Coordinates of C-alpha atoms in Angstrom, one line a residue:
X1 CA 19.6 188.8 107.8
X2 CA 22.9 190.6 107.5
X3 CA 23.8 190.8 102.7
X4 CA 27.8 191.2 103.9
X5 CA 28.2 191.8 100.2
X6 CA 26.0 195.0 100.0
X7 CA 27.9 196.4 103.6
X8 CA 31.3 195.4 101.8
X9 CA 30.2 196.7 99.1
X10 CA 29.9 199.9 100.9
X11 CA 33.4 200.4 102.4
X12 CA 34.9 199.2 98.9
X13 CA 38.7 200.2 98.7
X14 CA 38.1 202.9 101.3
X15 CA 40.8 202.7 104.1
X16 CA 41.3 205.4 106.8
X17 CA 43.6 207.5 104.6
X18 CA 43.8 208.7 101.1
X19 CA 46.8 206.4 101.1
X20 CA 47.0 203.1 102.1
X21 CA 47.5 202.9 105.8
X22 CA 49.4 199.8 106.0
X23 CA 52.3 201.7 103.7
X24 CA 52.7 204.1 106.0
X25 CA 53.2 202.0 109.1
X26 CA 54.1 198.7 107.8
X27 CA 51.0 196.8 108.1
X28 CA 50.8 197.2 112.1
X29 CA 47.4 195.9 112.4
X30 CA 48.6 192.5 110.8
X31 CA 51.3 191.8 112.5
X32 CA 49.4 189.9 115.5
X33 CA 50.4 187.0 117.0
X34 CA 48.4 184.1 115.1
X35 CA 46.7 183.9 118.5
X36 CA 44.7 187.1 117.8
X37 CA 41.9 187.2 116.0
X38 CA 39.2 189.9 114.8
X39 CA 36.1 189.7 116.1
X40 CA 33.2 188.0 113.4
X41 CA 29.9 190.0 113.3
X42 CA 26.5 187.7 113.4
X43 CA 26.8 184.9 110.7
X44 CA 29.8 186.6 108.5
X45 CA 31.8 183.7 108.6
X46 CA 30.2 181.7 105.5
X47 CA 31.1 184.8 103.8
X48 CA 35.0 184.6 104.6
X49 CA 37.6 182.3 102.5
X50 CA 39.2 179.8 104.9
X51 CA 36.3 178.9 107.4
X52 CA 39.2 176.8 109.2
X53 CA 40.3 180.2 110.4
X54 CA 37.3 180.9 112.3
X55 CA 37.1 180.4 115.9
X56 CA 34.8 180.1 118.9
X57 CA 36.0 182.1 121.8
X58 CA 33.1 182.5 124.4
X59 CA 30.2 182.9 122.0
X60 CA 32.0 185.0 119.8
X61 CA 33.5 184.0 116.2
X62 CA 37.2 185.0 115.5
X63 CA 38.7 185.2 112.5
X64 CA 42.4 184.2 113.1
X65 CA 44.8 184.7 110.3
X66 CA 48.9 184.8 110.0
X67 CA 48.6 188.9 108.8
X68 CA 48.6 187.8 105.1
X69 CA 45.2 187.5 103.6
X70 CA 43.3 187.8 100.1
X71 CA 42.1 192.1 101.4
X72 CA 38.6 191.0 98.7
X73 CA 37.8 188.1 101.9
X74 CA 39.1 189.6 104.9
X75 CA 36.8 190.1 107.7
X76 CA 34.6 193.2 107.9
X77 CA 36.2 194.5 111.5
X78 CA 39.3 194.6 109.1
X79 CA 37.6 196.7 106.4
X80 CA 36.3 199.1 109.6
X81 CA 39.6 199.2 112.0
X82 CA 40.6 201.4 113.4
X83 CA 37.0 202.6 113.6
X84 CA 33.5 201.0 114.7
X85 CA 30.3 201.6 114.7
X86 CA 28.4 202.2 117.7
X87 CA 24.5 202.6 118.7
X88 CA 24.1 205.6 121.3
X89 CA 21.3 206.0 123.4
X90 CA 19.0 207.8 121.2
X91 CA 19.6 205.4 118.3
X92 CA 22.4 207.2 115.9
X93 CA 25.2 205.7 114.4
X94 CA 28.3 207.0 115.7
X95 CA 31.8 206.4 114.0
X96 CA 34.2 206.1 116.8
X97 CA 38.0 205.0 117.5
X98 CA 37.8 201.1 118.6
X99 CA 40.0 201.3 121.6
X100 CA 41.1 197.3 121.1
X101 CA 43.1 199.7 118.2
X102 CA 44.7 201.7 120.6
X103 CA 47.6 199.6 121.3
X104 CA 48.5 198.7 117.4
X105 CA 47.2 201.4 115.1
X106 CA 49.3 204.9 115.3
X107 CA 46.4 206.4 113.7
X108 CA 44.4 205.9 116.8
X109 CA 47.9 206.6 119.1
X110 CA 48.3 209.9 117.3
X111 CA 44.9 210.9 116.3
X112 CA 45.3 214.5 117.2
X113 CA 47.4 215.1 114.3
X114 CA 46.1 212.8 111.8
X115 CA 42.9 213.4 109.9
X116 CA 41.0 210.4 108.2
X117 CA 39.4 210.2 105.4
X118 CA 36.0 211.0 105.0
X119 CA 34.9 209.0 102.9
X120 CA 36.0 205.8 105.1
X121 CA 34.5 207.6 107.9
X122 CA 31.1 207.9 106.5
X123 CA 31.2 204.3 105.1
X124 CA 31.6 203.4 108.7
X125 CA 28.6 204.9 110.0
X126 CA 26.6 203.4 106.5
X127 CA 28.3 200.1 107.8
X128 CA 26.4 200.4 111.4
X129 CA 23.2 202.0 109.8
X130 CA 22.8 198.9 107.8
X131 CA 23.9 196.3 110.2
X132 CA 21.1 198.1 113.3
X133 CA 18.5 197.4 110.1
X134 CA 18.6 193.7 110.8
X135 CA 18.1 192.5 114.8
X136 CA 21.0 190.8 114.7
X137 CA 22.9 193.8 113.6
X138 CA 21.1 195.8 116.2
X139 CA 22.0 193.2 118.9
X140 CA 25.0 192.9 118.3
X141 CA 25.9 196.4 117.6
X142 CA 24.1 197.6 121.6
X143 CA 26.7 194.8 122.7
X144 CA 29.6 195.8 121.4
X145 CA 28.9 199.1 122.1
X146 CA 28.1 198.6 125.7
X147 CA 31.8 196.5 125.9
X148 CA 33.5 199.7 124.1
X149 CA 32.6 202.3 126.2
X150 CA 33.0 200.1 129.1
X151 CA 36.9 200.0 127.7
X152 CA 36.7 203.9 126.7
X153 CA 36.3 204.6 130.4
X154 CA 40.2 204.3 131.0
X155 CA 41.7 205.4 127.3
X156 CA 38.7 208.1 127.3
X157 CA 39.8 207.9 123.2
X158 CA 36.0 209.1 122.7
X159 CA 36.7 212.6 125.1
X160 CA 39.8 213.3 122.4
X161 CA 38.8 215.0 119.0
X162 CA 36.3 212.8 116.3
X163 CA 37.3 210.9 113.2
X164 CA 35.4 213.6 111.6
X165 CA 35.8 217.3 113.0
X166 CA 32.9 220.0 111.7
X167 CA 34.8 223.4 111.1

């Protein structure tokens, strides 16, 4: 089983600057309509405040919120955007830019010209190390990874430089 509070735990206050990233471009990634919703990994919605936020959507659990939450509760593909973890084919844990963050974040929009921080970068890939431990991390992970690069095809984010670039 999934222990959301050690993979929280791990990604603490870390956000994808030094600075908080909603300051700089006014909270973009919270501004959805109240018809969006992040996507829940396997059973993380016991450990979320507000369970009547969570919906069903096709298998899937959705956390739905008005863009004003309690930042301690909110739902871990909050804590990772605009990044997520994917499995490749070998196995390894790659942190790459989520294209469903491509039409909100400008840190995925302009990602040529803004670095992130490392620190958040390397939490991600602890974040999917840990969650391909359990088999329904592992599931889950081969899925969604299989659904972004099926989406990566046509934004080809992943072709364009890393979160993290080796000098």
């Amino acid at each position: 089983m999934v222990n959301y509070n050690e993979i929280y735990a791990l990604l603490g206050d870390l956000t994808p600057l030094t600075a908080d990233c909603g300051e700089v471009c006014g909270a973009a990634c919270c501004k959805g309509e109240t018809t969006d919703g992040m996507l829940l990994f396997p059973d993380e919605a016991p450990h979320l405040n507000g369970d009547d936020r969570v919906m069903r959507e096709n298998e899937r659990e959705l956390y739905v919120c008005n863009g004003c939450c309690d930042r301690a509760a909110r739902p871990l593909s909050c804590r990772l955007f605009p990044l997520f973890p994917i499995i490749t084919a070998d196995g390894r844990i790659r942190a790459v830019y989520d294209p469903r963050a491509y039409r909100v974040c400008p840190l995925v929009q302009l990602m040529d010209n803004v670095r992130l921080d490392r620190r958040f970068v390397r939490a991600v890939r602890a974040v999917g190390r840990r969650l391909a431990a359990t088999p329904e991390g592992l599931a889950f992970l081969k899925d969604q990874t299989a659904e972004l690069q099926e989406m990566d095809r046509f934004l080809r984010l992943w072709d364009k430089r890393p979160p993290i670039c080796r000098r």
